[in-house]
Short mmCIF file of C-alpha atoms in Angstrom, two decimals:
data_model
loop_
_atom_site.label_atom_id
_atom_site.label_comp_id
_atom_site.label_asym_id
_atom_site.label_seq_id
_atom_site.Cartn_x
_atom_site.Cartn_y
_atom_site.Cartn_z
CA MET A 1 -76.48 -46.43 2.25
CA ILE A 2 -73.35 -48.43 0.53
CA ILE A 3 -76.18 -49.73 -1.80
CA ALA A 4 -77.84 -46.25 -2.41
CA PHE A 5 -74.32 -44.93 -3.26
CA LEU A 6 -73.00 -47.48 -5.38
CA THR A 7 -76.31 -46.99 -7.50
CA PHE A 8 -76.42 -43.38 -7.85
CA LYS A 9 -72.51 -43.50 -8.44
CA SER A 10 -71.75 -45.86 -11.27
CA GLY A 11 -75.42 -47.22 -11.86
CA LEU A 12 -76.09 -50.72 -11.75
CA ASP A 13 -72.66 -51.82 -12.67
CA TRP A 14 -71.82 -52.20 -8.82
CA VAL A 15 -73.76 -55.33 -8.90
CA PHE A 16 -71.43 -57.26 -11.05
CA ALA A 17 -68.08 -56.43 -9.10
CA TRP A 18 -67.01 -59.48 -7.19
CA PRO A 19 -64.86 -56.98 -4.16
CA THR A 20 -68.28 -55.43 -3.86
CA TRP A 21 -69.49 -58.72 -2.97
CA LEU A 22 -66.55 -59.76 -0.92
CA PHE A 23 -67.11 -57.02 1.32
CA MET A 24 -70.87 -57.20 2.05
CA ALA A 25 -69.99 -61.09 2.50
CA ALA A 26 -67.36 -59.99 5.07
CA ALA A 27 -69.58 -57.05 7.05
CA GLY A 28 -72.44 -59.89 7.01
CA VAL A 29 -70.17 -62.37 9.10
CA ALA A 30 -68.45 -59.78 11.35
CA PHE A 31 -71.98 -58.44 12.12
CA TRP A 32 -72.98 -62.24 12.91
CA PHE A 33 -70.55 -62.99 14.71
CA LEU A 34 -70.64 -59.32 17.06
CA PRO A 35 -71.47 -60.22 20.53
CA ARG A 36 -75.50 -59.65 21.51
CA ASN A 37 -75.57 -57.68 24.65
CA THR A 38 -78.14 -60.01 27.04
CA LYS A 39 -80.30 -57.46 29.40
CA MET A 40 -80.93 -58.90 31.92
CA ALA A 41 -82.08 -57.74 35.92
CA ALA A 42 -83.07 -59.18 39.18
CA GLY A 43 -83.92 -58.41 42.64
CA ALA A 44 -83.88 -60.16 46.10
CA ASP A 45 -85.74 -62.89 44.70
CA TRP A 46 -86.33 -63.21 40.97
CA VAL A 47 -84.63 -62.38 37.98
CA ASN A 48 -85.47 -61.90 34.53
CA ALA A 49 -82.95 -62.67 31.34
CA GLY A 50 -84.96 -61.87 28.93
CA GLY A 51 -87.69 -64.02 28.97
CA ASP A 52 -90.11 -64.55 31.91
CA THR A 53 -89.75 -63.60 34.74
CA ILE A 54 -88.55 -66.14 37.46
CA TYR A 55 -88.63 -66.63 41.59
CA THR A 56 -85.28 -67.58 41.90
CA TYR A 57 -86.43 -69.21 45.28
CA GLU A 58 -89.64 -70.76 44.61
CA LEU A 59 -87.72 -73.06 41.28
CA VAL A 60 -88.96 -76.71 40.98
CA GLU A 61 -86.47 -77.19 38.31
CA ILE A 62 -82.93 -76.19 37.18
CA GLY A 63 -80.99 -77.92 34.35
CA THR A 64 -78.60 -77.13 32.37
CA SER A 65 -77.68 -77.83 28.23
CA GLY A 66 -74.99 -76.99 25.86
CA THR A 67 -71.05 -77.56 26.24
CA PRO A 68 -68.32 -76.16 28.79
CA GLY A 69 -67.82 -72.53 27.62
CA SER A 70 -71.24 -71.57 26.71
CA TRP A 71 -73.85 -73.37 29.32
CA GLU A 72 -77.28 -72.81 29.44
CA LEU A 73 -78.93 -72.36 32.80
CA ILE A 74 -82.69 -73.26 32.19
CA LEU A 75 -85.12 -72.27 35.94
CA LYS A 76 -88.12 -73.12 36.25
CA ASP A 77 -90.68 -71.01 39.12
CA GLN A 78 -93.41 -73.03 40.52
CA ARG A 79 -95.47 -70.55 38.36
CA GLY A 80 -94.44 -72.26 35.40
CA ASN A 81 -92.58 -69.41 34.46
CA VAL A 82 -89.29 -70.87 32.15
CA ASP A 83 -85.97 -68.80 31.95
CA ARG A 84 -83.05 -69.66 29.68
CA GLY A 85 -79.97 -67.96 29.90
CA ASN A 86 -76.18 -68.40 29.02
CA ILE A 87 -74.43 -68.47 32.75
CA ALA A 88 -71.56 -66.72 31.03
CA ASP A 89 -73.82 -64.04 30.94
CA TYR A 90 -75.16 -64.56 34.42
CA GLN A 91 -71.92 -64.20 36.17
CA GLN A 92 -70.68 -61.43 34.25
CA ASN A 93 -72.38 -58.84 36.99
CA PRO A 94 -71.45 -60.48 40.34
CA LEU A 95 -74.25 -58.86 42.78
CA LEU A 96 -76.60 -60.28 39.78
CA TRP A 97 -75.05 -63.99 40.00
CA ASP A 98 -75.17 -63.54 43.59
CA LEU A 99 -79.21 -63.32 43.44
CA VAL A 100 -79.73 -65.70 40.95
CA PHE A 101 -77.10 -68.21 42.56
CA ASN A 102 -78.29 -67.94 46.36
CA GLY A 103 -82.17 -68.45 45.30
CA ILE A 104 -80.65 -71.66 43.52
CA ARG A 105 -78.77 -72.92 46.78
CA HIS A 106 -82.35 -72.16 48.41
CA SER A 107 -84.19 -73.90 46.44
CA VAL A 108 -82.00 -77.11 45.81
CA ALA A 109 -82.31 -76.99 49.93
CA ALA A 110 -86.12 -76.98 49.76
CA GLY A 111 -86.04 -79.94 47.56
CA ALA A 112 -85.59 -78.61 43.66
CA THR A 113 -85.22 -81.20 41.29
CA ILE A 114 -81.37 -80.74 39.57
CA ASP A 115 -79.09 -83.32 37.56
CA PRO A 116 -75.85 -83.83 38.18
CA GLU A 117 -74.56 -82.31 35.61
CA THR A 118 -76.30 -79.47 35.96
CA TYR A 119 -74.58 -79.98 40.26
CA ARG A 120 -71.94 -80.40 38.63
CA VAL A 121 -71.39 -76.85 36.30
CA LEU A 122 -72.62 -74.60 38.84
CA LYS A 123 -69.96 -75.84 41.50
CA LEU A 124 -72.93 -76.47 44.05
CA ASP A 125 -70.73 -78.85 45.77
CA GLU A 126 -68.08 -75.92 46.88
CA TYR A 127 -70.54 -75.06 49.11
CA PRO A 128 -71.42 -76.57 52.47
CA ASN A 129 -74.68 -78.52 51.66
CA PRO A 130 -77.52 -77.55 54.12
CA PRO A 131 -80.01 -80.75 54.56
CA ARG A 132 -82.43 -80.69 52.14
CA SER A 133 -85.98 -80.52 52.90
CA ARG A 134 -89.01 -81.31 50.52
CA ARG A 135 -90.89 -78.78 52.56
CA GLY A 136 -91.99 -75.51 50.99
CA ASP A 137 -91.37 -72.22 51.94
CA ILE A 138 -94.09 -71.37 54.44
CA GLY A 139 -92.53 -72.03 57.95
CA VAL A 140 -88.96 -70.83 56.93
#
């Protein structure tokens, strides 16, 4: 729109004006750093953070990657579905995070693979640890 206006007003002379390019570069940088909304939804036993639908009570692997302040949660369920989402995005909605976190706790208790770093990042040691079992959900 701006380009069409400038071209209509003064032809292509605007191409050689450095303030125009400075403005365009600043606008590009500003839009790059604008927050991007991640659409997330969760039910009693599933979560969808823009990728696959993950069944949180059927997790087989739970992991994290990243650095403090920008941890990415990686969830993989029994069906092979994998979802990656920023932990801060999950935690922005406390009700959604409760559903996801409860599923993670259940899966860890049922024997899901979780590395020590992920265990620490999710602060799972701040909650009472139920006995771990290798049984599935059948008969629980």
